[in-house]
Structure formats: structure tokens, C-alpha cells
């Protein structure tokens, strides 16, 4: 009376940009330029799923350079690869259990080790409209870890930053630079669908108007019921653009996205 089917699949895409037209250091999709200077950009030697943006200014030792006047870190004017939206592993899980005329099935999908641009939190911070910005304004003085850009930044003894700043003195929240808004090592698993159905016995159907109906079933289904994730934003499956964009699109850009609502449905399937 029991029949159980379970399926598990996993995938990982690998790619590398070998060349771009002469004089072109980066190709990017302008429609994904939605959060600061982060965008769907590619550069030679990197995958086609990278995130490009403007990093902090750094010296040869990789130390962040700080403005000696304001005490805030300085941002580079050049674009560079800051992240990769391709997950370490994309997962899918299906299961179906049949018991006599009852059937219970579920579909789950998710990713391990992906990266997401949390553009929603970034814009709220910039407006001073998030709880994080409230906490930031209530903080005491902060000294950023880095060295001053005072002409000694490339010497053996650069000047360590010791300038204290107060976020509360700012008109709005301090949103930092592009690297701050790429969340890495994001994992999620979404219960895409669960469905319970009942198939009426053919002996019962045979009594209905002389075999007029050959198959009859009823079902109850739920979609996007549970999302398990370590992502701090709203939707790790966020997409800043529609599928019409093509290519690697805006997947991984959570910019004012709203997660898929829970959906419930019931129905009747009739075969004559």
C-alpha cells in the first residue's frame, strides 16, 4: 500500500571570462546597477556571475586608507570584482509518498554558499530609516580601522588612524562602501510546494453516469510556506530584474524585493 519516491539533485556552474573587446576592462549590465555602484559586471579572469563595484582605497599592504580630515574610509573610483553570485552548490529535493489513494508530495530548493547584495538595508541605512541606523546614531565615537592618507600610507610606518567620528552627527545613516553590502556565505532552503491529494477509486467512478468520468482527484496545496536562511535581509532569492533581461540577470540583487507570499490552493482534477 506504500510507495515512496525521493529525489535529490545538485549543481554547480563554472565559468571564466577569457577576453573582452580591446580597451574594455569591464562589461556590465546597466539594469542591475541598482545599489550604490554594485552591478552585474564581468572582468577577464573572473566568472560571468561576478559582482563588480568600487572597493575601499587601500595601500600596497591592503590597509584601508582613511581621510585625514573626516576620519571616514576613502572609496576607490575604479571598479573591481567584489563578489560572485554563483553558489557553491544549488540543491533540489523532491519527495512523494503514496498510501492507497492518498498522495503527499513536496518540493524544496535552495543554495549553499551564495552571495547576495542587500540593497534594501543599504538604502534604508542611507536614509536613516532602519533600526540599524538608529543603533548607529546612538553609538559612541568610532575609530575606523585603517591608515591615514597623509603621504605616509605607502611607507614602512604609515600613520594609524586615530580620528574618532560620531554617526549621530550625520544627517542620515552611514552606509559605508560597496563591499559592506555583499553578504557572503548565504545559505537558504525554500519549501516551494507541498501537496496532499486523494484519487477516487475507479469502482466508485464507474457508478457515476456510466463511466462518464475516468479519473477524479482532489487536492490541497501550499506554496512558499517556509524559508530557512541565515541571510539578514528580506529575500535571499531576490532578483532586481525580470527574466526578460536574460543572461545572468539580476539574480542575487535584493533591492527593495518582497519575498514570495505564502499561497494556498485547492482544486479538483477531472478526466472524462
PDB file of C-alpha atoms in Angstrom:
ATOM      1  CA  UNK A   1       0.000   0.000   0.000  1.00  0.00           C
ATOM      2  CA  UNK A   2       3.027   2.289   0.364  1.00  0.00           C
ATOM      3  CA  UNK A   3       5.121   3.823  -2.376  1.00  0.00           C
ATOM      4  CA  UNK A   4       7.905   6.300  -1.625  1.00  0.00           C
ATOM      5  CA  UNK A   5       9.949   8.260  -4.185  1.00  0.00           C
ATOM      6  CA  UNK A   6      12.766  10.615  -3.183  1.00  0.00           C
ATOM      7  CA  UNK A   7      14.953  12.668  -5.497  1.00  0.00           C
ATOM      8  CA  UNK A   8      17.945  14.873  -4.712  1.00  0.00           C
ATOM      9  CA  UNK A   9      19.913  16.922  -7.219  1.00  0.00           C
ATOM     10  CA  UNK A  10      22.757  19.373  -7.005  1.00  0.00           C
ATOM     11  CA  UNK A  11      24.506  21.630  -9.471  1.00  0.00           C
ATOM     12  CA  UNK A  12      27.457  23.983  -9.688  1.00  0.00           C
ATOM     13  CA  UNK A  13      28.304  26.218 -12.646  1.00  0.00           C
ATOM     14  CA  UNK A  14      31.870  27.095 -13.559  1.00  0.00           C
ATOM     15  CA  UNK A  15      32.830  29.862 -15.964  1.00  0.00           C
ATOM     16  CA  UNK A  16      35.675  32.193 -16.813  1.00  0.00           C
ATOM     17  CA  UNK A  17      35.816  35.299 -18.968  1.00  0.00           C
ATOM     18  CA  UNK A  18      38.738  34.819 -21.362  1.00  0.00           C
ATOM     19  CA  UNK A  19      38.627  38.120 -23.225  1.00  0.00           C
ATOM     20  CA  UNK A  20      36.769  41.392 -23.739  1.00  0.00           C
ATOM     21  CA  UNK A  21      36.950  43.843 -26.656  1.00  0.00           C
ATOM     22  CA  UNK A  22      40.152  45.904 -26.822  1.00  0.00           C
ATOM     23  CA  UNK A  23      40.146  48.787 -24.381  1.00  0.00           C
ATOM     24  CA  UNK A  24      37.236  47.355 -22.358  1.00  0.00           C
ATOM     25  CA  UNK A  25      38.132  46.438 -18.776  1.00  0.00           C
ATOM     26  CA  UNK A  26      34.605  45.564 -17.705  1.00  0.00           C
ATOM     27  CA  UNK A  27      31.301  44.598 -19.268  1.00  0.00           C
ATOM     28  CA  UNK A  28      28.264  45.280 -17.107  1.00  0.00           C
ATOM     29  CA  UNK A  29      24.500  45.233 -17.371  1.00  0.00           C
ATOM     30  CA  UNK A  30      23.208  48.725 -16.588  1.00  0.00           C
ATOM     31  CA  UNK A  31      19.793  47.416 -15.500  1.00  0.00           C
ATOM     32  CA  UNK A  32      21.422  45.769 -12.485  1.00  0.00           C
ATOM     33  CA  UNK A  33      23.102  48.999 -11.347  1.00  0.00           C
ATOM     34  CA  UNK A  34      20.579  49.460  -8.544  1.00  0.00           C
ATOM     35  CA  UNK A  35      22.543  49.599  -5.272  1.00  0.00           C
ATOM     36  CA  UNK A  36      25.365  52.098  -4.968  1.00  0.00           C
ATOM     37  CA  UNK A  37      27.929  51.158  -7.610  1.00  0.00           C
ATOM     38  CA  UNK A  38      27.350  47.416  -7.343  1.00  0.00           C
ATOM     39  CA  UNK A  39      26.252  45.774 -10.576  1.00  0.00           C
ATOM     40  CA  UNK A  40      26.262  42.617 -12.652  1.00  0.00           C
ATOM     41  CA  UNK A  41      29.707  43.102 -14.164  1.00  0.00           C
ATOM     42  CA  UNK A  42      32.362  40.782 -15.567  1.00  0.00           C
ATOM     43  CA  UNK A  43      36.101  41.119 -15.996  1.00  0.00           C
ATOM     44  CA  UNK A  44      38.748  38.987 -17.654  1.00  0.00           C
ATOM     45  CA  UNK A  45      39.832  36.091 -15.470  1.00  0.00           C
ATOM     46  CA  UNK A  46      36.633  36.023 -13.422  1.00  0.00           C
ATOM     47  CA  UNK A  47      33.321  34.130 -13.768  1.00  0.00           C
ATOM     48  CA  UNK A  48      30.323  35.585 -15.613  1.00  0.00           C
ATOM     49  CA  UNK A  49      28.355  35.762 -12.345  1.00  0.00           C
ATOM     50  CA  UNK A  50      30.546  38.282 -10.544  1.00  0.00           C
ATOM     51  CA  UNK A  51      29.511  41.454  -8.748  1.00  0.00           C
ATOM     52  CA  UNK A  52      31.621  44.497  -9.545  1.00  0.00           C
ATOM     53  CA  UNK A  53      31.761  47.719  -7.586  1.00  0.00           C
ATOM     54  CA  UNK A  54      34.012  50.296  -6.001  1.00  0.00           C
ATOM     55  CA  UNK A  55      36.202  48.977  -3.201  1.00  0.00           C
ATOM     56  CA  UNK A  56      37.836  50.962  -0.424  1.00  0.00           C
ATOM     57  CA  UNK A  57      41.102  52.668  -1.268  1.00  0.00           C
ATOM     58  CA  UNK A  58      43.962  50.571   0.061  1.00  0.00           C
ATOM     59  CA  UNK A  59      47.756  50.807   0.242  1.00  0.00           C
ATOM     60  CA  UNK A  60      50.111  48.143  -1.100  1.00  0.00           C
ATOM     61  CA  UNK A  61      49.660  46.136   2.115  1.00  0.00           C
ATOM     62  CA  UNK A  62      45.877  46.081   1.717  1.00  0.00           C
ATOM     63  CA  UNK A  63      45.180  48.503   4.564  1.00  0.00           C
ATOM     64  CA  UNK A  64      42.161  50.771   4.109  1.00  0.00           C
ATOM     65  CA  UNK A  65      43.006  54.432   3.590  1.00  0.00           C
ATOM     66  CA  UNK A  66      41.229  56.961   5.784  1.00  0.00           C
ATOM     67  CA  UNK A  67      40.572  60.629   5.031  1.00  0.00           C
ATOM     68  CA  UNK A  68      42.749  62.612   7.494  1.00  0.00           C
ATOM     69  CA  UNK A  69      40.144  65.386   7.524  1.00  0.00           C
ATOM     70  CA  UNK A  70      36.898  63.494   8.131  1.00  0.00           C
ATOM     71  CA  UNK A  71      38.126  60.222   9.625  1.00  0.00           C
ATOM     72  CA  UNK A  72      35.999  58.199   7.179  1.00  0.00           C
ATOM     73  CA  UNK A  73      37.395  55.498   4.846  1.00  0.00           C
ATOM     74  CA  UNK A  74      38.037  56.540   1.258  1.00  0.00           C
ATOM     75  CA  UNK A  75      36.430  54.811  -1.725  1.00  0.00           C
ATOM     76  CA  UNK A  76      38.206  53.907  -4.940  1.00  0.00           C
ATOM     77  CA  UNK A  77      36.959  55.387  -8.202  1.00  0.00           C
ATOM     78  CA  UNK A  78      37.734  52.248 -10.200  1.00  0.00           C
ATOM     79  CA  UNK A  79      35.504  49.204 -10.488  1.00  0.00           C
ATOM     80  CA  UNK A  80      36.773  45.802  -9.404  1.00  0.00           C
ATOM     81  CA  UNK A  81      35.357  42.339  -8.745  1.00  0.00           C
ATOM     82  CA  UNK A  82      33.916  42.266  -5.217  1.00  0.00           C
ATOM     83  CA  UNK A  83      31.860  39.073  -5.195  1.00  0.00           C
ATOM     84  CA  UNK A  84      30.378  36.140  -7.084  1.00  0.00           C
ATOM     85  CA  UNK A  85      26.671  35.291  -7.114  1.00  0.00           C
ATOM     86  CA  UNK A  86      27.223  31.694  -8.199  1.00  0.00           C
ATOM     87  CA  UNK A  87      26.559  29.416  -5.222  1.00  0.00           C
ATOM     88  CA  UNK A  88      28.961  26.740  -4.057  1.00  0.00           C
ATOM     89  CA  UNK A  89      26.070  24.315  -4.529  1.00  0.00           C
ATOM     90  CA  UNK A  90      22.485  24.626  -5.761  1.00  0.00           C
ATOM     91  CA  UNK A  91      20.170  21.998  -4.302  1.00  0.00           C
ATOM     92  CA  UNK A  92      16.824  20.491  -5.157  1.00  0.00           C
ATOM     93  CA  UNK A  93      14.812  17.921  -3.201  1.00  0.00           C
ATOM     94  CA  UNK A  94      11.605  16.146  -4.153  1.00  0.00           C
ATOM     95  CA  UNK A  95       9.645  13.529  -2.243  1.00  0.00           C
ATOM     96  CA  UNK A  96       6.362  11.779  -2.865  1.00  0.00           C
ATOM     97  CA  UNK A  97       4.593   9.299  -0.600  1.00  0.00           C
ATOM     98  CA  UNK A  98       1.592   7.298  -1.802  1.00  0.00           C
ATOM     99  CA  UNK A  99      -0.610   5.364   0.605  1.00  0.00           C
ATOM    100  CA  UNK A 100      -3.528   3.664  -1.054  1.00  0.00           C
ATOM    101  CA  UNK A 101      -5.450   6.540  -2.690  1.00  0.00           C
ATOM    102  CA  UNK A 102      -3.663   9.316  -0.811  1.00  0.00           C
ATOM    103  CA  UNK A 103      -0.594  11.111  -2.129  1.00  0.00           C
ATOM    104  CA  UNK A 104       1.668  13.595  -0.313  1.00  0.00           C
ATOM    105  CA  UNK A 105       4.429  15.377  -2.250  1.00  0.00           C
ATOM    106  CA  UNK A 106       6.841  18.211  -1.595  1.00  0.00           C
ATOM    107  CA  UNK A 107       9.410  20.242  -3.493  1.00  0.00           C
ATOM    108  CA  UNK A 108      12.301  22.106  -1.857  1.00  0.00           C
ATOM    109  CA  UNK A 109      15.040  24.188  -3.454  1.00  0.00           C
ATOM    110  CA  UNK A 110      17.940  26.183  -2.121  1.00  0.00           C
ATOM    111  CA  UNK A 111      21.574  27.219  -2.301  1.00  0.00           C
ATOM    112  CA  UNK A 112      24.690  26.854  -0.183  1.00  0.00           C
ATOM    113  CA  UNK A 113      27.483  29.410  -0.101  1.00  0.00           C
ATOM    114  CA  UNK A 114      25.916  32.049  -2.317  1.00  0.00           C
ATOM    115  CA  UNK A 115      26.318  35.849  -2.151  1.00  0.00           C
ATOM    116  CA  UNK A 116      23.536  38.419  -2.046  1.00  0.00           C
ATOM    117  CA  UNK A 117      23.586  42.209  -2.406  1.00  0.00           C
ATOM    118  CA  UNK A 118      21.485  43.567   0.473  1.00  0.00           C
ATOM    119  CA  UNK A 119      20.441  46.736  -1.329  1.00  0.00           C
ATOM    120  CA  UNK A 120      17.286  47.149   0.758  1.00  0.00           C
ATOM    121  CA  UNK A 121      19.174  47.525   4.021  1.00  0.00           C
ATOM    122  CA  UNK A 122      21.687  49.778   2.325  1.00  0.00           C
ATOM    123  CA  UNK A 123      19.142  52.296   1.102  1.00  0.00           C
ATOM    124  CA  UNK A 124      17.367  52.295   4.469  1.00  0.00           C
ATOM    125  CA  UNK A 125      20.691  52.999   6.164  1.00  0.00           C
ATOM    126  CA  UNK A 126      21.366  55.845   3.753  1.00  0.00           C
ATOM    127  CA  UNK A 127      18.003  57.412   4.617  1.00  0.00           C
ATOM    128  CA  UNK A 128      18.479  56.772   8.328  1.00  0.00           C
ATOM    129  CA  UNK A 129      15.244  54.780   8.264  1.00  0.00           C
ATOM    130  CA  UNK A 130      16.280  51.353   9.586  1.00  0.00           C
ATOM    131  CA  UNK A 131      16.769  50.040  13.101  1.00  0.00           C
ATOM    132  CA  UNK A 132      20.449  49.584  12.283  1.00  0.00           C
ATOM    133  CA  UNK A 133      20.745  53.285  11.517  1.00  0.00           C
ATOM    134  CA  UNK A 134      19.034  54.088  14.824  1.00  0.00           C
ATOM    135  CA  UNK A 135      21.542  51.914  16.674  1.00  0.00           C
ATOM    136  CA  UNK A 136      24.336  53.534  14.695  1.00  0.00           C
ATOM    137  CA  UNK A 137      23.311  57.060  15.679  1.00  0.00           C
ATOM    138  CA  UNK A 138      23.163  56.029  19.337  1.00  0.00           C
ATOM    139  CA  UNK A 139      26.696  54.621  19.289  1.00  0.00           C
ATOM    140  CA  UNK A 140      29.592  56.426  20.877  1.00  0.00           C
ATOM    141  CA  UNK A 141      32.650  57.632  18.960  1.00  0.00           C
ATOM    142  CA  UNK A 142      34.057  55.174  16.416  1.00  0.00           C
ATOM    143  CA  UNK A 143      37.570  54.923  15.010  1.00  0.00           C
ATOM    144  CA  UNK A 144      37.777  53.127  11.654  1.00  0.00           C
ATOM    145  CA  UNK A 145      40.495  50.522  11.267  1.00  0.00           C
ATOM    146  CA  UNK A 146      42.941  51.812   8.671  1.00  0.00           C
ATOM    147  CA  UNK A 147      45.784  54.228   7.976  1.00  0.00           C
ATOM    148  CA  UNK A 148      45.617  57.898   7.136  1.00  0.00           C
ATOM    149  CA  UNK A 149      46.148  59.014   3.550  1.00  0.00           C
ATOM    150  CA  UNK A 150      48.680  61.638   4.607  1.00  0.00           C
ATOM    151  CA  UNK A 151      51.558  60.856   2.263  1.00  0.00           C
ATOM    152  CA  UNK A 152      52.968  58.138   4.530  1.00  0.00           C
ATOM    153  CA  UNK A 153      50.458  55.423   3.569  1.00  0.00           C
ATOM    154  CA  UNK A 154      52.975  53.576   1.361  1.00  0.00           C
ATOM    155  CA  UNK A 155      55.911  53.831   3.786  1.00  0.00           C
ATOM    156  CA  UNK A 156      57.067  51.220   6.262  1.00  0.00           C
ATOM    157  CA  UNK A 157      55.381  53.132   9.094  1.00  0.00           C
ATOM    158  CA  UNK A 158      52.029  54.509   7.894  1.00  0.00           C
ATOM    159  CA  UNK A 159      50.031  56.664  10.291  1.00  0.00           C
ATOM    160  CA  UNK A 160      47.385  54.596  12.030  1.00  0.00           C
ATOM    161  CA  UNK A 161      44.003  56.230  12.035  1.00  0.00           C
ATOM    162  CA  UNK A 162      43.032  57.658  15.415  1.00  0.00           C
ATOM    163  CA  UNK A 163      40.310  60.091  14.364  1.00  0.00           C
ATOM    164  CA  UNK A 164      37.036  59.412  16.175  1.00  0.00           C
ATOM    165  CA  UNK A 165      33.752  60.064  14.378  1.00  0.00           C
ATOM    166  CA  UNK A 166      30.202  60.140  15.692  1.00  0.00           C
ATOM    167  CA  UNK A 167      27.489  58.772  13.441  1.00  0.00           C
ATOM    168  CA  UNK A 168      24.961  60.767  15.435  1.00  0.00           C
ATOM    169  CA  UNK A 169      26.390  63.938  13.954  1.00  0.00           C
ATOM    170  CA  UNK A 170      25.384  62.836  10.454  1.00  0.00           C
ATOM    171  CA  UNK A 171      22.102  63.894   8.889  1.00  0.00           C
ATOM    172  CA  UNK A 172      21.389  60.246   8.000  1.00  0.00           C
ATOM    173  CA  UNK A 173      22.941  56.829   8.495  1.00  0.00           C
ATOM    174  CA  UNK A 174      26.433  55.966   7.297  1.00  0.00           C
ATOM    175  CA  UNK A 175      26.034  53.292   4.644  1.00  0.00           C
ATOM    176  CA  UNK A 176      29.725  52.573   4.062  1.00  0.00           C
ATOM    177  CA  UNK A 177      31.000  51.400   0.683  1.00  0.00           C
ATOM    178  CA  UNK A 178      30.029  48.674  -1.769  1.00  0.00           C
ATOM    179  CA  UNK A 179      31.879  45.781  -0.053  1.00  0.00           C
ATOM    180  CA  UNK A 180      29.814  46.267   3.117  1.00  0.00           C
ATOM    181  CA  UNK A 181      26.605  45.306   1.332  1.00  0.00           C
ATOM    182  CA  UNK A 182      27.569  41.981  -0.189  1.00  0.00           C
ATOM    183  CA  UNK A 183      26.543  39.249   2.220  1.00  0.00           C
ATOM    184  CA  UNK A 184      28.693  36.175   1.722  1.00  0.00           C
ATOM    185  CA  UNK A 185      28.236  32.523   2.739  1.00  0.00           C
ATOM    186  CA  UNK A 186      24.464  32.852   2.465  1.00  0.00           C
ATOM    187  CA  UNK A 187      22.526  29.582   2.703  1.00  0.00           C
ATOM    188  CA  UNK A 188      18.819  29.078   2.177  1.00  0.00           C
ATOM    189  CA  UNK A 189      16.254  26.340   1.660  1.00  0.00           C
ATOM    190  CA  UNK A 190      12.747  27.125   0.452  1.00  0.00           C
ATOM    191  CA  UNK A 191       9.737  24.830   0.780  1.00  0.00           C
ATOM    192  CA  UNK A 192       8.444  25.601  -2.694  1.00  0.00           C
ATOM    193  CA  UNK A 193       5.394  23.351  -2.602  1.00  0.00           C
ATOM    194  CA  UNK A 194       3.656  20.727  -0.526  1.00  0.00           C
ATOM    195  CA  UNK A 195       0.567  18.963  -1.898  1.00  0.00           C
ATOM    196  CA  UNK A 196      -1.890  16.451  -0.486  1.00  0.00           C
ATOM    197  CA  UNK A 197      -4.227  14.746  -2.940  1.00  0.00           C
ATOM    198  CA  UNK A 198      -6.796  11.955  -2.976  1.00  0.00           C
ATOM    199  CA  UNK A 199      -7.605   9.854  -6.042  1.00  0.00           C
ATOM    200  CA  UNK A 200     -11.091   8.385  -6.083  1.00  0.00           C
ATOM    201  CA  UNK A 201     -11.318   4.676  -6.676  1.00  0.00           C
ATOM    202  CA  UNK A 202     -12.307   3.661 -10.198  1.00  0.00           C
ATOM    203  CA  UNK A 203     -15.052   1.411  -8.829  1.00  0.00           C
ATOM    204  CA  UNK A 204     -16.731   4.480  -7.386  1.00  0.00           C
ATOM    205  CA  UNK A 205     -16.262   6.447 -10.601  1.00  0.00           C
ATOM    206  CA  UNK A 206     -17.799   3.599 -12.595  1.00  0.00           C
ATOM    207  CA  UNK A 207     -21.073   4.214 -10.847  1.00  0.00           C
ATOM    208  CA  UNK A 208     -21.199   7.850 -11.959  1.00  0.00           C
ATOM    209  CA  UNK A 209     -23.244   8.246 -15.140  1.00  0.00           C
ATOM    210  CA  UNK A 210     -21.929   5.095 -16.737  1.00  0.00           C
ATOM    211  CA  UNK A 211     -18.168   5.682 -16.758  1.00  0.00           C
ATOM    212  CA  UNK A 212     -18.532   9.291 -17.868  1.00  0.00           C
ATOM    213  CA  UNK A 213     -15.582  10.203 -15.619  1.00  0.00           C
ATOM    214  CA  UNK A 214     -12.413   8.114 -15.989  1.00  0.00           C
ATOM    215  CA  UNK A 215     -10.347   9.819 -13.214  1.00  0.00           C
ATOM    216  CA  UNK A 216     -11.165  12.150 -10.335  1.00  0.00           C
ATOM    217  CA  UNK A 217      -8.911  13.642  -7.684  1.00  0.00           C
ATOM    218  CA  UNK A 218      -8.998  16.486  -5.180  1.00  0.00           C
ATOM    219  CA  UNK A 219      -6.002  18.284  -3.734  1.00  0.00           C
ATOM    220  CA  UNK A 220      -4.860  20.859  -1.203  1.00  0.00           C
ATOM    221  CA  UNK A 221      -1.547  22.645  -1.840  1.00  0.00           C
ATOM    222  CA  UNK A 222       0.667  25.242  -0.223  1.00  0.00           C
ATOM    223  CA  UNK A 223       3.437  27.221  -1.916  1.00  0.00           C
ATOM    224  CA  UNK A 224       6.468  29.048  -0.485  1.00  0.00           C
ATOM    225  CA  UNK A 225       5.464  28.137   3.053  1.00  0.00           C
ATOM    226  CA  UNK A 226       8.857  28.197   4.780  1.00  0.00           C
ATOM    227  CA  UNK A 227      12.195  29.862   4.051  1.00  0.00           C
ATOM    228  CA  UNK A 228      15.161  28.743   6.159  1.00  0.00           C
ATOM    229  CA  UNK A 229      18.162  31.051   5.759  1.00  0.00           C
ATOM    230  CA  UNK A 230      20.995  32.840   7.518  1.00  0.00           C
ATOM    231  CA  UNK A 231      20.504  35.907   5.292  1.00  0.00           C
ATOM    232  CA  UNK A 232      19.854  39.090   7.287  1.00  0.00           C
ATOM    233  CA  UNK A 233      17.720  40.755   4.619  1.00  0.00           C
ATOM    234  CA  UNK A 234      14.254  40.121   3.279  1.00  0.00           C
ATOM    235  CA  UNK A 235      14.669  37.693   0.398  1.00  0.00           C
ATOM    236  CA  UNK A 236      17.856  35.742  -0.454  1.00  0.00           C
ATOM    237  CA  UNK A 237      16.166  34.755  -3.730  1.00  0.00           C
ATOM    238  CA  UNK A 238      15.825  38.436  -4.654  1.00  0.00           C
ATOM    239  CA  UNK A 239      16.131  39.427  -8.286  1.00  0.00           C
ATOM    240  CA  UNK A 240      16.464  43.070  -9.256  1.00  0.00           C
ATOM    241  CA  UNK A 241      15.173  42.369 -12.774  1.00  0.00           C
ATOM    242  CA  UNK A 242      12.769  40.129 -14.621  1.00  0.00           C
ATOM    243  CA  UNK A 243      13.796  37.046 -16.563  1.00  0.00           C
ATOM    244  CA  UNK A 244      13.421  39.091 -19.769  1.00  0.00           C
ATOM    245  CA  UNK A 245      16.838  40.580 -19.030  1.00  0.00           C
ATOM    246  CA  UNK A 246      18.474  37.277 -19.921  1.00  0.00           C
ATOM    247  CA  UNK A 247      21.968  36.065 -19.173  1.00  0.00           C
ATOM    248  CA  UNK A 248      22.938  36.016 -15.522  1.00  0.00           C
ATOM    249  CA  UNK A 249      20.434  38.845 -14.943  1.00  0.00           C
ATOM    250  CA  UNK A 250      19.753  40.446 -11.591  1.00  0.00           C
ATOM    251  CA  UNK A 251      19.788  37.284  -9.500  1.00  0.00           C
ATOM    252  CA  UNK A 252      21.423  37.950  -6.152  1.00  0.00           C
ATOM    253  CA  UNK A 253      20.457  41.636  -6.032  1.00  0.00           C
ATOM    254  CA  UNK A 254      17.935  42.097  -3.230  1.00  0.00           C
ATOM    255  CA  UNK A 255      16.882  45.677  -3.880  1.00  0.00           C
ATOM    256  CA  UNK A 256      13.519  46.527  -2.294  1.00  0.00           C
ATOM    257  CA  UNK A 257      12.397  42.998  -3.120  1.00  0.00           C
ATOM    258  CA  UNK A 258       9.419  41.400  -1.433  1.00  0.00           C
ATOM    259  CA  UNK A 259       9.608  37.681  -0.730  1.00  0.00           C
ATOM    260  CA  UNK A 260       7.087  35.411  -2.420  1.00  0.00           C
ATOM    261  CA  UNK A 261       3.910  35.323  -0.306  1.00  0.00           C
ATOM    262  CA  UNK A 262       2.605  32.071   1.114  1.00  0.00           C
ATOM    263  CA  UNK A 263      -0.001  30.677  -1.224  1.00  0.00           C
ATOM    264  CA  UNK A 264      -2.733  28.101  -0.644  1.00  0.00           C
ATOM    265  CA  UNK A 265      -4.923  26.423  -3.219  1.00  0.00           C
ATOM    266  CA  UNK A 266      -7.360  23.571  -3.543  1.00  0.00           C
ATOM    267  CA  UNK A 267      -8.880  22.022  -6.586  1.00  0.00           C
ATOM    268  CA  UNK A 268     -10.479  19.152  -8.398  1.00  0.00           C
ATOM    269  CA  UNK A 269      -8.986  17.322 -11.381  1.00  0.00           C
ATOM    270  CA  UNK A 270     -11.476  15.557 -13.602  1.00  0.00           C
ATOM    271  CA  UNK A 271     -10.668  13.375 -16.603  1.00  0.00           C
ATOM    272  CA  UNK A 272     -13.567  12.408 -18.842  1.00  0.00           C
TER     273      UNK A 272
END
